[in-house]
Tab-separated table of C-alpha atoms in Angstrom:
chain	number	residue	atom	x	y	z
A	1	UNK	CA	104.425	93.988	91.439
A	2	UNK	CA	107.769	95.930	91.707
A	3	UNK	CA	108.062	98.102	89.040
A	4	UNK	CA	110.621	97.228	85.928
A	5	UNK	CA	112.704	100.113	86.398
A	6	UNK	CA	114.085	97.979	89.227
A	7	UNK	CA	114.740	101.058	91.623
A	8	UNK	CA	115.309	99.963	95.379
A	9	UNK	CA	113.233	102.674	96.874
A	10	UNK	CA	110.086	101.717	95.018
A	11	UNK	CA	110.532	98.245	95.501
A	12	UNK	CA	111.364	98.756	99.397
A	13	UNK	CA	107.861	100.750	99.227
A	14	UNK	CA	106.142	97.924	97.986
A	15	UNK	CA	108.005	95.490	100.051
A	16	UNK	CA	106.961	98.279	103.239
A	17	UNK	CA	103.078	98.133	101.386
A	18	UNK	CA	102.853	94.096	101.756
A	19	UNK	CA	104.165	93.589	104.801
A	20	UNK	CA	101.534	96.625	106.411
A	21	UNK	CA	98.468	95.121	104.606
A	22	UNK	CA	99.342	91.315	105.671
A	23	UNK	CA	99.662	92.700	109.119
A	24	UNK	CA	96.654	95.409	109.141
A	25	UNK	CA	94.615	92.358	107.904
A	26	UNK	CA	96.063	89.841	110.077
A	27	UNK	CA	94.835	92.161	113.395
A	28	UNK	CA	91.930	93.065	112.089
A	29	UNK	CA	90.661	89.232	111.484
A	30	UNK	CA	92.565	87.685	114.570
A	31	UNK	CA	90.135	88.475	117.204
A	32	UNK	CA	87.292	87.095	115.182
A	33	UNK	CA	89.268	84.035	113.821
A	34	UNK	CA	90.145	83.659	118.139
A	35	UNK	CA	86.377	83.919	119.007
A	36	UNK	CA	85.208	81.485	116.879
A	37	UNK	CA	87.753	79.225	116.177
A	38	UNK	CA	89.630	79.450	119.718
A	39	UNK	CA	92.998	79.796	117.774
A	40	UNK	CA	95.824	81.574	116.544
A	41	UNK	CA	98.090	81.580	113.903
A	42	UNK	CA	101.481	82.650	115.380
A	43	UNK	CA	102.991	82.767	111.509
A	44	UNK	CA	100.164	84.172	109.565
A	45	UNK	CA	101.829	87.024	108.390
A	46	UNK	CA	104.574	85.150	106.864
A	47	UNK	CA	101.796	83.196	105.486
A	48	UNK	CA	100.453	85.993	104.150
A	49	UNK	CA	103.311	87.341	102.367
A	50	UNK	CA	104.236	84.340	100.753
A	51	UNK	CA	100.352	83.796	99.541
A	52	UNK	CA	98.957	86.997	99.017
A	53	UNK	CA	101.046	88.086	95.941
A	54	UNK	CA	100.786	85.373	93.932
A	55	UNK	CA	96.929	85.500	94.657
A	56	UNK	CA	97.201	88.790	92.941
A	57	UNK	CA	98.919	88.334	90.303
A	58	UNK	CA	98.354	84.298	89.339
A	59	UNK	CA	95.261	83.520	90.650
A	60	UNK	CA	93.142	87.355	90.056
A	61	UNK	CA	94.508	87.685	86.325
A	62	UNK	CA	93.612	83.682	85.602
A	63	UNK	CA	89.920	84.211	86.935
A	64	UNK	CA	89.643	87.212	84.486
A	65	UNK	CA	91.229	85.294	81.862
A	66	UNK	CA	89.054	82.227	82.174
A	67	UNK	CA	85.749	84.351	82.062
A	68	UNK	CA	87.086	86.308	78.913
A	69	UNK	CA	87.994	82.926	76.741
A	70	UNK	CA	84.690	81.161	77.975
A	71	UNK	CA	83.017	82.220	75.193
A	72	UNK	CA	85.326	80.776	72.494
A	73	UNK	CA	85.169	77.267	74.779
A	74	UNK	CA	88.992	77.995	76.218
A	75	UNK	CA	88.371	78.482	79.616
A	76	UNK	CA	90.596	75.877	80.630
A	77	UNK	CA	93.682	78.021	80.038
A	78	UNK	CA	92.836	80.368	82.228
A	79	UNK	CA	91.495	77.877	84.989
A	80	UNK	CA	95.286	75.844	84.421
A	81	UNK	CA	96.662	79.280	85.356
A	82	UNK	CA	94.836	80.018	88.649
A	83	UNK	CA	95.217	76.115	89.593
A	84	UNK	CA	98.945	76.996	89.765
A	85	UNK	CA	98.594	79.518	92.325
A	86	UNK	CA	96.311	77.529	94.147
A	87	UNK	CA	98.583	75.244	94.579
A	88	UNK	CA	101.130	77.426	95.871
A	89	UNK	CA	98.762	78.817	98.283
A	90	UNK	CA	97.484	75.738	99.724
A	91	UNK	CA	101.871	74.332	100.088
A	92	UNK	CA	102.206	77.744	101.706
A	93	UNK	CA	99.081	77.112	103.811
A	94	UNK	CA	100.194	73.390	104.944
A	95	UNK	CA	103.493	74.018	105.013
A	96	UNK	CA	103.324	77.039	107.807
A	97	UNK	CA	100.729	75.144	109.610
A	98	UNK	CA	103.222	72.376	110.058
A	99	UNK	CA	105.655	74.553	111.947
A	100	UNK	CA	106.242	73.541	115.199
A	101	UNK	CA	103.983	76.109	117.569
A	102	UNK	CA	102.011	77.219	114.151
A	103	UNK	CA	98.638	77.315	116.325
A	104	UNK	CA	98.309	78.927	119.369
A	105	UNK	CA	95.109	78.195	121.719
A	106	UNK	CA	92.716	80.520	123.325
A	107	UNK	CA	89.029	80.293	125.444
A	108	UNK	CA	85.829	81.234	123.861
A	109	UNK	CA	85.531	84.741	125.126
A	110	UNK	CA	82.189	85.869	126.945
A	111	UNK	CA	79.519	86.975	125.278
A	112	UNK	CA	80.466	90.908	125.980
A	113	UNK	CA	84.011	90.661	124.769
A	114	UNK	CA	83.712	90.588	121.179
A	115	UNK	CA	81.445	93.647	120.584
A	116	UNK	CA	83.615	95.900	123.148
A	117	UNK	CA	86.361	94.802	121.395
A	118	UNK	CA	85.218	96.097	118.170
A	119	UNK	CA	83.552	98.690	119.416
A	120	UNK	CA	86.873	100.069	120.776
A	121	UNK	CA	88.535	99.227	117.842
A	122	UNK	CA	86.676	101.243	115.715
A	123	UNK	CA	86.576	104.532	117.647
A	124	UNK	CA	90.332	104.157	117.330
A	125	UNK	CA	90.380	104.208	113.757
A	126	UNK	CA	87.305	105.912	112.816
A	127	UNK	CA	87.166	108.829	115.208
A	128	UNK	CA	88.562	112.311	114.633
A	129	UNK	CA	90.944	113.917	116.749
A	130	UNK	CA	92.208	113.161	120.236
A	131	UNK	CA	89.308	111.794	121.290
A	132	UNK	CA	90.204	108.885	119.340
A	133	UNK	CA	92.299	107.882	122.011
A	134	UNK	CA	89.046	106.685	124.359
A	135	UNK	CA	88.790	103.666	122.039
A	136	UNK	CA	91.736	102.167	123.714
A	137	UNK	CA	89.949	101.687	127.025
A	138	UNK	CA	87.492	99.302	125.674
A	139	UNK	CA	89.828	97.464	123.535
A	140	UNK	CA	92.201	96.634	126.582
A	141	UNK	CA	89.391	96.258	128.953
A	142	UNK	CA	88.342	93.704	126.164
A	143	UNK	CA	91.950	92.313	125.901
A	144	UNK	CA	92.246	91.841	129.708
A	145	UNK	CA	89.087	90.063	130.367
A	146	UNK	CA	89.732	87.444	127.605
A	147	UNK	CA	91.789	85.275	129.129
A	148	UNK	CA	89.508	85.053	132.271
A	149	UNK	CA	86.435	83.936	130.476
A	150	UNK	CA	84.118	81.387	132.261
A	151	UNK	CA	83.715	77.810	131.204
A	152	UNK	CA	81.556	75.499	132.420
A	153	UNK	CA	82.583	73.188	135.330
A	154	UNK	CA	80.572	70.477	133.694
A	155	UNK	CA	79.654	69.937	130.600
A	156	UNK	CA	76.803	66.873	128.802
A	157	UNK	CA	76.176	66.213	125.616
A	158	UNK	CA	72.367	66.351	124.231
A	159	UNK	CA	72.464	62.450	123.561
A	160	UNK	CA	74.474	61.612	126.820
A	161	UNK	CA	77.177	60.317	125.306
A	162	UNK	CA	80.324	62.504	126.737
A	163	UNK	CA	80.783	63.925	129.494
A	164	UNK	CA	83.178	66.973	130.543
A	165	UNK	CA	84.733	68.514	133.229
A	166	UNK	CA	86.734	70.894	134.056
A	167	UNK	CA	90.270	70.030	136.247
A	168	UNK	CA	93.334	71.662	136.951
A	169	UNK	CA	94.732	70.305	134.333
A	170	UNK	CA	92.233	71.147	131.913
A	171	UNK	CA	88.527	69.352	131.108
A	172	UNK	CA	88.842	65.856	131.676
A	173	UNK	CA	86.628	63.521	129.088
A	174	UNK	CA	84.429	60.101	129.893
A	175	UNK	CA	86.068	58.351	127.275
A	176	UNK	CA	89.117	58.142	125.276
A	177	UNK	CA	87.105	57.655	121.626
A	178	UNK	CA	84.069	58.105	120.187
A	179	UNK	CA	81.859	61.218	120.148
A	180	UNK	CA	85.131	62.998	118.994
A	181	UNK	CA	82.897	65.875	117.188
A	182	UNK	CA	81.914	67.014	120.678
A	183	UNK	CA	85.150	66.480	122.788
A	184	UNK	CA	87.104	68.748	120.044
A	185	UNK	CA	84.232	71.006	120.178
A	186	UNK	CA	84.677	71.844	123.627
A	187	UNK	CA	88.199	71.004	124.280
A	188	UNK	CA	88.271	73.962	121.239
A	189	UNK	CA	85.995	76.607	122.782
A	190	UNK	CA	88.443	76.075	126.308
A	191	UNK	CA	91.253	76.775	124.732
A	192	UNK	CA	92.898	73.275	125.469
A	193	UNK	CA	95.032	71.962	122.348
A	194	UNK	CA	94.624	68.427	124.307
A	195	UNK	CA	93.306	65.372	121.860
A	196	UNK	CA	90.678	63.100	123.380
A	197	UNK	CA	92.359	60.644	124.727
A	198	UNK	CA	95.028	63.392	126.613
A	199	UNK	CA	91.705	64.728	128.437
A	200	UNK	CA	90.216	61.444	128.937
A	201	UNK	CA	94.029	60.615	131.093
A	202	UNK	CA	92.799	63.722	132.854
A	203	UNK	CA	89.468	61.601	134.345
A	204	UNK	CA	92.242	58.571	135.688
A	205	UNK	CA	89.085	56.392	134.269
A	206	UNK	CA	89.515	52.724	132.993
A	207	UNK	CA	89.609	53.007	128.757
A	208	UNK	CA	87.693	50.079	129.176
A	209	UNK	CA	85.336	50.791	132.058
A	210	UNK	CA	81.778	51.627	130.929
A	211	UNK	CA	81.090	53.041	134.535
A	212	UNK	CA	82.885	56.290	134.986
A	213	UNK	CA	83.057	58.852	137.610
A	214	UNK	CA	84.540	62.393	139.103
A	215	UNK	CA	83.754	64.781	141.354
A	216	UNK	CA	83.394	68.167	140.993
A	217	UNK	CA	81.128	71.179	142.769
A	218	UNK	CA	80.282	68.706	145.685
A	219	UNK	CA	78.618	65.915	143.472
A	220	UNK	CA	79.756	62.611	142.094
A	221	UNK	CA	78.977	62.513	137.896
A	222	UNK	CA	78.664	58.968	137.384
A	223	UNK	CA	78.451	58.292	133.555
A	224	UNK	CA	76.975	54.780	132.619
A	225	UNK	CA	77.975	53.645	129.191
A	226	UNK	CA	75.828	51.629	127.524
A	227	UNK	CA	73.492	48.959	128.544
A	228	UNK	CA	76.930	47.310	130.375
A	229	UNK	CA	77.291	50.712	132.131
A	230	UNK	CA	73.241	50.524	133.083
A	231	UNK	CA	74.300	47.243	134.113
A	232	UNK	CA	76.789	47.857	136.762
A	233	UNK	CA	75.116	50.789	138.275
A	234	UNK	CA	74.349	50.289	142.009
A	235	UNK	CA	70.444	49.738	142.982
A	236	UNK	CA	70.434	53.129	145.152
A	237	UNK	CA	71.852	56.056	144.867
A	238	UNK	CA	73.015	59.063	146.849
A	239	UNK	CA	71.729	62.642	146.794
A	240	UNK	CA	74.989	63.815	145.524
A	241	UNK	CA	74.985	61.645	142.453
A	242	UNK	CA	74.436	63.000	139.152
A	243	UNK	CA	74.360	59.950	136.992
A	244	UNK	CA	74.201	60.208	133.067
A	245	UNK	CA	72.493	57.434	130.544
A	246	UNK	CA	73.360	56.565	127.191
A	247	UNK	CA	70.622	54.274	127.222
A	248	UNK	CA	67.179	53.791	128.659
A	249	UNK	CA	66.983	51.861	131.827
A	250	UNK	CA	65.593	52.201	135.034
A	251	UNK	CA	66.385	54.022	137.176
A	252	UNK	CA	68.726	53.314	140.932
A	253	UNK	CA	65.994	53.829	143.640
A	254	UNK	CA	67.192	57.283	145.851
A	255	UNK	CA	67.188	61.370	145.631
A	256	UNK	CA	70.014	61.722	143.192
A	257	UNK	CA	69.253	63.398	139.466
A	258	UNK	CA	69.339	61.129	136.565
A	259	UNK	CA	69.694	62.200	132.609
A	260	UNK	CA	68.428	59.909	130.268
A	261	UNK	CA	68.055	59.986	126.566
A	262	UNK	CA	64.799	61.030	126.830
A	263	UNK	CA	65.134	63.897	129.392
A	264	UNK	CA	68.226	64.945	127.230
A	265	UNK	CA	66.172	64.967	123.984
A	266	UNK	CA	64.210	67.503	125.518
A	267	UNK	CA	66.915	69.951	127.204
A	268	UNK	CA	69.865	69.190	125.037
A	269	UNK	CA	73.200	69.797	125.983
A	270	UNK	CA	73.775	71.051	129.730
A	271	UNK	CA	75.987	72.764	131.297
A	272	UNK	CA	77.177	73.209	135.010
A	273	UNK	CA	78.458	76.615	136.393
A	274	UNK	CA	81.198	77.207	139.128
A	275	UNK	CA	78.241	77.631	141.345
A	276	UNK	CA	76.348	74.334	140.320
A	277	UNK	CA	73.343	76.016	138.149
A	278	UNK	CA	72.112	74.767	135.444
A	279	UNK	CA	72.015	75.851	131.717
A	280	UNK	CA	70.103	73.847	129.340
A	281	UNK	CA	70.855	74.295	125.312
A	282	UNK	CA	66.621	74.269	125.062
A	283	UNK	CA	66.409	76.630	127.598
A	284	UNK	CA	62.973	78.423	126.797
A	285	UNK	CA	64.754	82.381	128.677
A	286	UNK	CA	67.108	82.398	126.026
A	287	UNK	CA	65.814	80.857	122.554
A	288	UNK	CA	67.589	81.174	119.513
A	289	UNK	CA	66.767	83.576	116.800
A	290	UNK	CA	66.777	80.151	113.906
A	291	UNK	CA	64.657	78.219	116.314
A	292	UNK	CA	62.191	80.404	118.009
């Protein structure tokens, strides 16, 4: 806190001190908070400066003071005095986010970005001398490349139930509702602020319908719905059809690729490059550390 003598310089320097930590902090978590969360918080550091004091001296100091009267069976005092500040952080919080253009949207970045980024970032800061200086060329190269990064054309869920592709107007959904988990999911990690049923407008598909279809990379995705959707499929197919299941049923006789449950179970989610291949969540090349 600003201290009692009440001089302006010292209270300027500690104004100076806030407002450099909030935004030191804010940089240093953005990119991370961006990668993973594919957003932004254009007023974080007014968030910050708002929150962070009274985290230090409400919240901090009732913790402590809980944990010293716990033995004598008063912790509650202390608790009532950090539940204040709470409070205040979480209006703060809600309030800021509620600004209009509080959140700003950005892709997943590729799988190189992150570590170059960081890696850049900390010869920067951690380096002595001029040579320093070299950590800027990762950390823009980093920076550039961002915005660029590659998302699949086409994207299935693992049970078949939504599928996703990508349009000039952003990735255009199966369906309007339902299997919202997934849609945000990847509507997140491409940077689209769209909800549901603004992508699904994107497909030009019947809300109703429980046949849907688009093209995209020289195929038609056909995605039948339901045992109705199994229903209305056509008897034969075309090599060019890539027709998704949410049910088992047979098959349409012809050389086009179907995805059932089943053959979903198995390779879980897939995903369609710009050049058509193939990437299956199970993929045996690249297993996961937790699952191997």
């Amino acid at each position: 806190l600003p201290p009692a003598s009440g001089s302006l310089g010292a209270a300027l320097r500690w104004g100076g001190a806030l407002i450099l930590s909030s935004l030191v902090a804010g940089l240093a978590t953005a990119p991370f908070g961006a990668a993973h969360f594919n957003t932004l918080s254009h007023y974080g550091l007014i968030a910050n400066l708002a929150a962070v004091p009274v985290m230090g001296a409400v919240v901090v100091p009732g913790a402590v003071l809980a944990l010293c009267l716990a033995p004598f069976g008063l912790s509650a005092i202390g608790f009532w005095i950090m539940s204040q500040g709470i409070a205040w952080i979480l209006t703060v919080a809600e309030t800021v986010a509620n600004w209009p253009g509080a959140r700003g949207f950005v892709v997943a970045p590729d799988a190189w970005i992150l570590p170059v980024l960081v890696a850049g970032g900390l010869i920067l800061l951690l380096w002595q001398g001029r040579l320093r200086w070299v950590g800027l060329l990762p950390l823009c190269a980093a920076l550039a490349a961002w915005p660029a990064s590659e998302r699949p054309k086409v994207l299935i869920s693992a049970d078949g139930g939504l599928v996703g592709v990508m349009t000039e107007q952003g990735r255009a959904l199966s369906r309007p509702s339902g299997k919202s988990f997934v849609a945000g999911i990847w509507l997140e990690n491409d940077g689209d602020g769209a909800t549901q049923q603004e992508a699904f407008d994107r497909w030009a598909g019947d809300p109703a319908g429980k046949l849907q279809q688009i093209n995209a990379l020289g195929h038609t995705f056909i995605h039948a719905i339901g045992k109705t959707g199994a229903k209305q499929l056509s008897k034969t197919c075309q090599p060019h059809h890539v027709i998704v299941l949410t049910v088992e049923a047979a098959p349409p006789d012809g050389d086009c690729l179907v995805l059932t449950p089943a053959l979903l179970r198995k390779s879980g989610g897939l995903a369609f490059d710009a050049q058509g291949a193939i990437t299956a969540a199970e993929d045996p090349q690249h297993p996961r550390l937790w699952s191997q």
